């Protein structure tokens, strides 16, 4: 039985790695395959954030030995992704509701139904970020379902309120759980300013992103710039906390690389908004490049680091990243992937480097207890 479980886990992990590599490559096929009947960009983003990221978040959230809910989520989220890409909204709506029910069931088994723990000082920030990640995922799924229902029924919504806006909604849960892992590994009890700074980061990140999301829907330009600039403060505090307090274990290189991606993501995101709403906005190439850079470093840089850490936390041994794997990752995500907008061959090079990153980084893997223990706490 134990051997069978290991085999099932191995197959799941291999499937996830293949899905992440495929989703990365699909992003460069948008000019060739997209049509009125197929939205390749939805496949590119949803396969990575919702399918791979969502199932890893659920596996991390369940009690040891329970895998039925993540398995259901994995299958149904793929149905949602394919249905959304093909604009088959009735199937996508039903799948979104089903996925939301699964996420809420997992959340309720581990956390209170109402997030009262957000307001408790005795609850660690890592736990709050974990709860917020699950809550954000279920809300994003429900909101995407209602946006599709409104589209089908002709109910007026803000122009930006389409299923494509949930590229952000499905990405944020992965980012939140990555922040949870960060604070989990620097969770030594400290009083005073250090404790206050962590609470500040939690509220600044969550409220900041919510307000930013509202500003996007409303089309408010200057508030977007202000919020994006203010979010540099919690990002800076997280980076300082990581450098000062993070345990130097086998995950350090992976997280350090992820934090650098995170900083570039914050800078490129702010630069994109400034360019978009300034006189530079006439330069469509600069605007497109900054958007592509921000998207790739956010998803396949920062979020990728978090997903690899989630794999490690759920029992898949990932060795310490070496220089060759990091170089492949950075060249793929920061250099070649954003440049594919100007030169298609860069997309092929980026895909090869991205695959090489996985091959080099995971050449000595297997089922093994992770480098820092997976917590499981009840309500």
PDB file of N, CA and C in Angstrom, residues 145-212:
ATOM      1  N   UNK A 145     -17.110  32.380 -12.050  1.00  0.00           N
ATOM      2  CA  UNK A 145     -18.367  31.740 -12.453  1.00  0.00           C
ATOM      3  C   UNK A 145     -19.466  32.787 -12.637  1.00  0.00           C
ATOM      4  N   UNK A 146     -19.579  33.724 -11.695  1.00  0.00           N
ATOM      5  CA  UNK A 146     -20.615  34.751 -11.798  1.00  0.00           C
ATOM      6  C   UNK A 146     -20.357  35.696 -12.979  1.00  0.00           C
ATOM      7  N   UNK A 147     -19.078  35.960 -13.279  1.00  0.00           N
ATOM      8  CA  UNK A 147     -18.788  36.812 -14.441  1.00  0.00           C
ATOM      9  C   UNK A 147     -19.206  36.123 -15.739  1.00  0.00           C
ATOM     10  N   UNK A 148     -19.048  34.804 -15.818  1.00  0.00           N
ATOM     11  CA  UNK A 148     -19.480  34.072 -17.012  1.00  0.00           C
ATOM     12  C   UNK A 148     -20.995  34.000 -17.099  1.00  0.00           C
ATOM     13  N   UNK A 149     -21.646  33.838 -15.950  1.00  0.00           N
ATOM     14  CA  UNK A 149     -23.119  33.848 -15.941  1.00  0.00           C
ATOM     15  C   UNK A 149     -23.634  35.195 -16.436  1.00  0.00           C
ATOM     16  N   UNK A 150     -23.024  36.284 -15.953  1.00  0.00           N
ATOM     17  CA  UNK A 150     -23.433  37.625 -16.385  1.00  0.00           C
ATOM     18  C   UNK A 150     -23.216  37.800 -17.885  1.00  0.00           C
ATOM     19  N   UNK A 151     -22.121  37.269 -18.392  1.00  0.00           N
ATOM     20  CA  UNK A 151     -21.841  37.369 -19.826  1.00  0.00           C
ATOM     21  C   UNK A 151     -22.910  36.654 -20.634  1.00  0.00           C
ATOM     22  N   UNK A 152     -23.289  35.441 -20.182  1.00  0.00           N
ATOM     23  CA  UNK A 152     -24.285  34.669 -20.907  1.00  0.00           C
ATOM     24  C   UNK A 152     -25.669  35.298 -20.834  1.00  0.00           C
ATOM     25  N   UNK A 153     -25.996  35.933 -19.694  1.00  0.00           N
ATOM     26  CA  UNK A 153     -27.325  36.513 -19.491  1.00  0.00           C
ATOM     27  C   UNK A 153     -27.415  37.967 -19.936  1.00  0.00           C
ATOM     28  N   UNK A 154     -26.306  38.524 -20.389  1.00  0.00           N
ATOM     29  CA  UNK A 154     -26.320  39.914 -20.823  1.00  0.00           C
ATOM     30  C   UNK A 154     -26.406  40.904 -19.697  1.00  0.00           C
ATOM     31  N   UNK A 155     -26.006  40.498 -18.505  1.00  0.00           N
ATOM     32  CA  UNK A 155     -26.013  41.395 -17.341  1.00  0.00           C
ATOM     33  C   UNK A 155     -24.821  42.341 -17.438  1.00  0.00           C
ATOM     34  N   UNK A 156     -25.023  43.646 -17.358  1.00  0.00           N
ATOM     35  CA  UNK A 156     -23.903  44.589 -17.508  1.00  0.00           C
ATOM     36  C   UNK A 156     -22.919  44.500 -16.346  1.00  0.00           C
ATOM     37  N   UNK A 157     -21.673  44.464 -16.678  1.00  0.00           N
ATOM     38  CA  UNK A 157     -20.586  44.451 -15.705  1.00  0.00           C
ATOM     39  C   UNK A 157     -19.539  45.462 -16.152  1.00  0.00           C
ATOM     40  N   UNK A 158     -18.615  45.838 -15.261  1.00  0.00           N
ATOM     41  CA  UNK A 158     -17.515  46.704 -15.700  1.00  0.00           C
ATOM     42  C   UNK A 158     -16.778  46.064 -16.874  1.00  0.00           C
ATOM     43  N   UNK A 159     -16.326  46.855 -17.850  1.00  0.00           N
ATOM     44  CA  UNK A 159     -15.677  46.296 -19.045  1.00  0.00           C
ATOM     45  C   UNK A 159     -14.524  45.343 -18.733  1.00  0.00           C
ATOM     46  N   UNK A 160     -13.813  45.607 -17.644  1.00  0.00           N
ATOM     47  CA  UNK A 160     -12.672  44.758 -17.279  1.00  0.00           C
ATOM     48  C   UNK A 160     -13.087  43.461 -16.591  1.00  0.00           C
ATOM     49  N   UNK A 161     -14.363  43.383 -16.190  1.00  0.00           N
ATOM     50  CA  UNK A 161     -14.836  42.242 -15.415  1.00  0.00           C
ATOM     51  C   UNK A 161     -15.168  41.081 -16.352  1.00  0.00           C
ATOM     52  N   UNK A 162     -14.122  40.436 -16.864  1.00  0.00           N
ATOM     53  CA  UNK A 162     -14.279  39.251 -17.703  1.00  0.00           C
ATOM     54  C   UNK A 162     -13.519  38.103 -17.056  1.00  0.00           C
ATOM     55  N   UNK A 163     -13.668  36.932 -17.620  1.00  0.00           N
ATOM     56  CA  UNK A 163     -12.956  35.782 -17.048  1.00  0.00           C
ATOM     57  C   UNK A 163     -11.451  35.972 -17.126  1.00  0.00           C
ATOM     58  N   UNK A 164     -10.982  36.781 -18.089  1.00  0.00           N
ATOM     59  CA  UNK A 164      -9.545  36.976 -18.245  1.00  0.00           C
ATOM     60  C   UNK A 164      -8.934  37.782 -17.106  1.00  0.00           C
ATOM     61  N   UNK A 165      -9.743  38.575 -16.391  1.00  0.00           N
ATOM     62  CA  UNK A 165      -9.223  39.334 -15.259  1.00  0.00           C
ATOM     63  C   UNK A 165      -8.772  38.404 -14.143  1.00  0.00           C
ATOM     64  N   UNK A 166      -9.255  37.142 -14.181  1.00  0.00           N
ATOM     65  CA  UNK A 166      -8.907  36.205 -13.117  1.00  0.00           C
ATOM     66  C   UNK A 166      -7.550  35.538 -13.347  1.00  0.00           C
ATOM     67  N   UNK A 167      -6.818  36.023 -14.373  1.00  0.00           N
ATOM     68  CA  UNK A 167      -5.404  35.694 -14.438  1.00  0.00           C
ATOM     69  C   UNK A 167      -4.753  36.126 -13.120  1.00  0.00           C
ATOM     70  N   UNK A 168      -5.173  37.300 -12.637  1.00  0.00           N
ATOM     71  CA  UNK A 168      -4.677  37.805 -11.350  1.00  0.00           C
ATOM     72  C   UNK A 168      -5.288  37.043 -10.195  1.00  0.00           C
ATOM     73  N   UNK A 169      -6.599  36.778 -10.276  1.00  0.00           N
ATOM     74  CA  UNK A 169      -7.278  36.111  -9.175  1.00  0.00           C
ATOM     75  C   UNK A 169      -6.760  34.714  -8.899  1.00  0.00           C
ATOM     76  N   UNK A 170      -6.349  33.987  -9.938  1.00  0.00           N
ATOM     77  CA  UNK A 170      -5.831  32.637  -9.735  1.00  0.00           C
ATOM     78  C   UNK A 170      -4.331  32.641  -9.434  1.00  0.00           C
ATOM     79  N   UNK A 171      -3.668  33.731  -9.751  1.00  0.00           N
ATOM     80  CA  UNK A 171      -2.236  33.831  -9.454  1.00  0.00           C
ATOM     81  C   UNK A 171      -1.991  34.207  -7.997  1.00  0.00           C
ATOM     82  N   UNK A 172      -2.861  35.033  -7.444  1.00  0.00           N
ATOM     83  CA  UNK A 172      -2.638  35.546  -6.094  1.00  0.00           C
ATOM     84  C   UNK A 172      -2.616  34.458  -5.024  1.00  0.00           C
ATOM     85  N   UNK A 173      -3.481  33.423  -5.077  1.00  0.00           N
ATOM     86  CA  UNK A 173      -3.384  32.374  -4.050  1.00  0.00           C
ATOM     87  C   UNK A 173      -2.020  31.701  -3.994  1.00  0.00           C
ATOM     88  N   UNK A 174      -1.393  31.476  -5.153  1.00  0.00           N
ATOM     89  CA  UNK A 174      -0.063  30.870  -5.165  1.00  0.00           C
ATOM     90  C   UNK A 174       0.943  31.821  -4.533  1.00  0.00           C
ATOM     91  N   UNK A 175       0.805  33.100  -4.825  1.00  0.00           N
ATOM     92  CA  UNK A 175       1.696  34.090  -4.225  1.00  0.00           C
ATOM     93  C   UNK A 175       1.511  34.155  -2.714  1.00  0.00           C
ATOM     94  N   UNK A 176       0.267  34.076  -2.245  1.00  0.00           N
ATOM     95  CA  UNK A 176      -0.007  34.132  -0.808  1.00  0.00           C
ATOM     96  C   UNK A 176       0.571  32.919  -0.081  1.00  0.00           C
ATOM     97  N   UNK A 177       0.426  31.735  -0.670  1.00  0.00           N
ATOM     98  CA  UNK A 177       0.959  30.549   0.009  1.00  0.00           C
ATOM     99  C   UNK A 177       2.484  30.573   0.000  1.00  0.00           C
ATOM    100  N   UNK A 178       3.084  31.204  -1.011  1.00  0.00           N
ATOM    101  CA  UNK A 178       4.539  31.365  -1.017  1.00  0.00           C
ATOM    102  C   UNK A 178       4.972  32.276   0.119  1.00  0.00           C
ATOM    103  N   UNK A 179       4.210  33.331   0.365  1.00  0.00           N
ATOM    104  CA  UNK A 179       4.497  34.213   1.505  1.00  0.00           C
ATOM    105  C   UNK A 179       4.317  33.464   2.823  1.00  0.00           C
ATOM    106  N   UNK A 180       3.331  32.567   2.872  1.00  0.00           N
ATOM    107  CA  UNK A 180       3.131  31.758   4.066  1.00  0.00           C
ATOM    108  C   UNK A 180       4.368  30.894   4.342  1.00  0.00           C
ATOM    109  N   UNK A 181       4.904  30.284   3.292  1.00  0.00           N
ATOM    110  CA  UNK A 181       6.099  29.451   3.456  1.00  0.00           C
ATOM    111  C   UNK A 181       7.290  30.284   3.890  1.00  0.00           C
ATOM    112  N   UNK A 182       7.364  31.508   3.387  1.00  0.00           N
ATOM    113  CA  UNK A 182       8.443  32.406   3.801  1.00  0.00           C
ATOM    114  C   UNK A 182       8.401  32.644   5.299  1.00  0.00           C
ATOM    115  N   UNK A 183       7.250  33.062   5.823  1.00  0.00           N
ATOM    116  CA  UNK A 183       7.154  33.378   7.242  1.00  0.00           C
ATOM    117  C   UNK A 183       7.161  32.120   8.107  1.00  0.00           C
ATOM    118  N   UNK A 184       6.779  30.980   7.535  1.00  0.00           N
ATOM    119  CA  UNK A 184       6.847  29.738   8.293  1.00  0.00           C
ATOM    120  C   UNK A 184       8.286  29.392   8.639  1.00  0.00           C
ATOM    121  N   UNK A 185       9.186  29.689   7.725  1.00  0.00           N
ATOM    122  CA  UNK A 185      10.583  29.337   7.959  1.00  0.00           C
ATOM    123  C   UNK A 185      11.373  30.442   8.646  1.00  0.00           C
ATOM    124  N   UNK A 186      10.697  31.549   9.000  1.00  0.00           N
ATOM    125  CA  UNK A 186      11.322  32.561   9.851  1.00  0.00           C
ATOM    126  C   UNK A 186      10.372  32.857  11.013  1.00  0.00           C
ATOM    127  N   UNK A 187       9.752  31.770  11.493  1.00  0.00           N
ATOM    128  CA  UNK A 187       8.655  31.930  12.450  1.00  0.00           C
ATOM    129  C   UNK A 187       9.099  31.954  13.905  1.00  0.00           C
ATOM    130  N   UNK A 188      10.369  32.203  14.171  1.00  0.00           N
ATOM    131  CA  UNK A 188      10.785  32.331  15.569  1.00  0.00           C
ATOM    132  C   UNK A 188      10.023  33.470  16.235  1.00  0.00           C
ATOM    133  N   UNK A 189       9.552  33.239  17.436  1.00  0.00           N
ATOM    134  CA  UNK A 189       8.728  34.222  18.132  1.00  0.00           C
ATOM    135  C   UNK A 189       9.559  35.451  18.489  1.00  0.00           C
ATOM    136  N   UNK A 190       9.076  36.598  18.024  1.00  0.00           N
ATOM    137  CA  UNK A 190       9.741  37.858  18.359  1.00  0.00           C
ATOM    138  C   UNK A 190       8.676  38.867  18.743  1.00  0.00           C
ATOM    139  N   UNK A 191       9.027  39.776  19.608  1.00  0.00           N
ATOM    140  CA  UNK A 191       8.069  40.760  20.088  1.00  0.00           C
ATOM    141  C   UNK A 191       8.368  42.117  19.442  1.00  0.00           C
ATOM    142  N   UNK A 192       7.536  43.068  19.747  1.00  0.00           N
ATOM    143  CA  UNK A 192       7.782  44.444  19.365  1.00  0.00           C
ATOM    144  C   UNK A 192       7.640  44.698  17.881  1.00  0.00           C
ATOM    145  N   UNK A 193       8.613  45.462  17.355  1.00  0.00           N
ATOM    146  CA  UNK A 193       8.520  45.931  15.976  1.00  0.00           C
ATOM    147  C   UNK A 193       8.512  44.787  14.977  1.00  0.00           C
ATOM    148  N   UNK A 194       9.238  43.710  15.276  1.00  0.00           N
ATOM    149  CA  UNK A 194       9.272  42.580  14.338  1.00  0.00           C
ATOM    150  C   UNK A 194       7.895  41.949  14.199  1.00  0.00           C
ATOM    151  N   UNK A 195       7.201  41.745  15.318  1.00  0.00           N
ATOM    152  CA  UNK A 195       5.857  41.190  15.271  1.00  0.00           C
ATOM    153  C   UNK A 195       4.908  42.150  14.559  1.00  0.00           C
ATOM    154  N   UNK A 196       5.010  43.432  14.836  1.00  0.00           N
ATOM    155  CA  UNK A 196       4.156  44.429  14.191  1.00  0.00           C
ATOM    156  C   UNK A 196       4.398  44.464  12.698  1.00  0.00           C
ATOM    157  N   UNK A 197       5.656  44.356  12.276  1.00  0.00           N
ATOM    158  CA  UNK A 197       5.977  44.433  10.850  1.00  0.00           C
ATOM    159  C   UNK A 197       5.356  43.276  10.084  1.00  0.00           C
ATOM    160  N   UNK A 198       5.319  42.097  10.696  1.00  0.00           N
ATOM    161  CA  UNK A 198       4.715  40.947  10.018  1.00  0.00           C
ATOM    162  C   UNK A 198       3.207  41.119   9.878  1.00  0.00           C
ATOM    163  N   UNK A 199       2.571  41.621  10.938  1.00  0.00           N
ATOM    164  CA  UNK A 199       1.140  41.884  10.850  1.00  0.00           C
ATOM    165  C   UNK A 199       0.861  42.955   9.792  1.00  0.00           C
ATOM    166  N   UNK A 200       1.727  43.944   9.737  1.00  0.00           N
ATOM    167  CA  UNK A 200       1.575  45.000   8.740  1.00  0.00           C
ATOM    168  C   UNK A 200       1.692  44.435   7.328  1.00  0.00           C
ATOM    169  N   UNK A 201       2.658  43.559   7.106  1.00  0.00           N
ATOM    170  CA  UNK A 201       2.841  42.958   5.784  1.00  0.00           C
ATOM    171  C   UNK A 201       1.587  42.206   5.366  1.00  0.00           C
ATOM    172  N   UNK A 202       1.021  41.427   6.290  1.00  0.00           N
ATOM    173  CA  UNK A 202      -0.167  40.640   5.954  1.00  0.00           C
ATOM    174  C   UNK A 202      -1.306  41.546   5.495  1.00  0.00           C
ATOM    175  N   UNK A 203      -1.594  42.572   6.269  1.00  0.00           N
ATOM    176  CA  UNK A 203      -2.727  43.442   5.925  1.00  0.00           C
ATOM    177  C   UNK A 203      -2.419  44.329   4.734  1.00  0.00           C
ATOM    178  N   UNK A 204      -1.189  44.795   4.629  1.00  0.00           N
ATOM    179  CA  UNK A 204      -0.829  45.666   3.509  1.00  0.00           C
ATOM    180  C   UNK A 204      -0.923  44.913   2.180  1.00  0.00           C
ATOM    181  N   UNK A 205      -0.446  43.664   2.165  1.00  0.00           N
ATOM    182  CA  UNK A 205      -0.488  42.879   0.938  1.00  0.00           C
ATOM    183  C   UNK A 205      -1.927  42.572   0.537  1.00  0.00           C
ATOM    184  N   UNK A 206      -2.716  42.065   1.470  1.00  0.00           N
ATOM    185  CA  UNK A 206      -4.073  41.648   1.131  1.00  0.00           C
ATOM    186  C   UNK A 206      -4.987  42.823   0.812  1.00  0.00           C
ATOM    187  N   UNK A 207      -4.990  43.837   1.670  1.00  0.00           N
ATOM    188  CA  UNK A 207      -5.836  45.000   1.388  1.00  0.00           C
ATOM    189  C   UNK A 207      -5.335  45.751   0.161  1.00  0.00           C
ATOM    190  N   UNK A 208      -4.016  45.815   0.005  1.00  0.00           N
ATOM    191  CA  UNK A 208      -3.450  46.515  -1.149  1.00  0.00           C
ATOM    192  C   UNK A 208      -3.856  45.872  -2.461  1.00  0.00           C
ATOM    193  N   UNK A 209      -3.809  44.546  -2.523  1.00  0.00           N
ATOM    194  CA  UNK A 209      -4.167  43.850  -3.756  1.00  0.00           C
ATOM    195  C   UNK A 209      -5.662  43.963  -4.025  1.00  0.00           C
ATOM    196  N   UNK A 210      -6.483  43.887  -2.959  1.00  0.00           N
ATOM    197  CA  UNK A 210      -7.934  44.045  -3.140  1.00  0.00           C
ATOM    198  C   UNK A 210      -8.265  45.420  -3.702  1.00  0.00           C
ATOM    199  N   UNK A 211      -7.672  46.472  -3.117  1.00  0.00           N
ATOM    200  CA  UNK A 211      -7.914  47.835  -3.607  1.00  0.00           C
ATOM    201  C   UNK A 211      -7.394  47.992  -5.027  1.00  0.00           C
ATOM    202  N   UNK A 212      -6.228  47.403  -5.294  1.00  0.00           N
ATOM    203  CA  UNK A 212      -5.648  47.473  -6.633  1.00  0.00           C
ATOM    204  C   UNK A 212      -6.569  46.803  -7.651  1.00  0.00           C
TER     205      UNK A 212
END
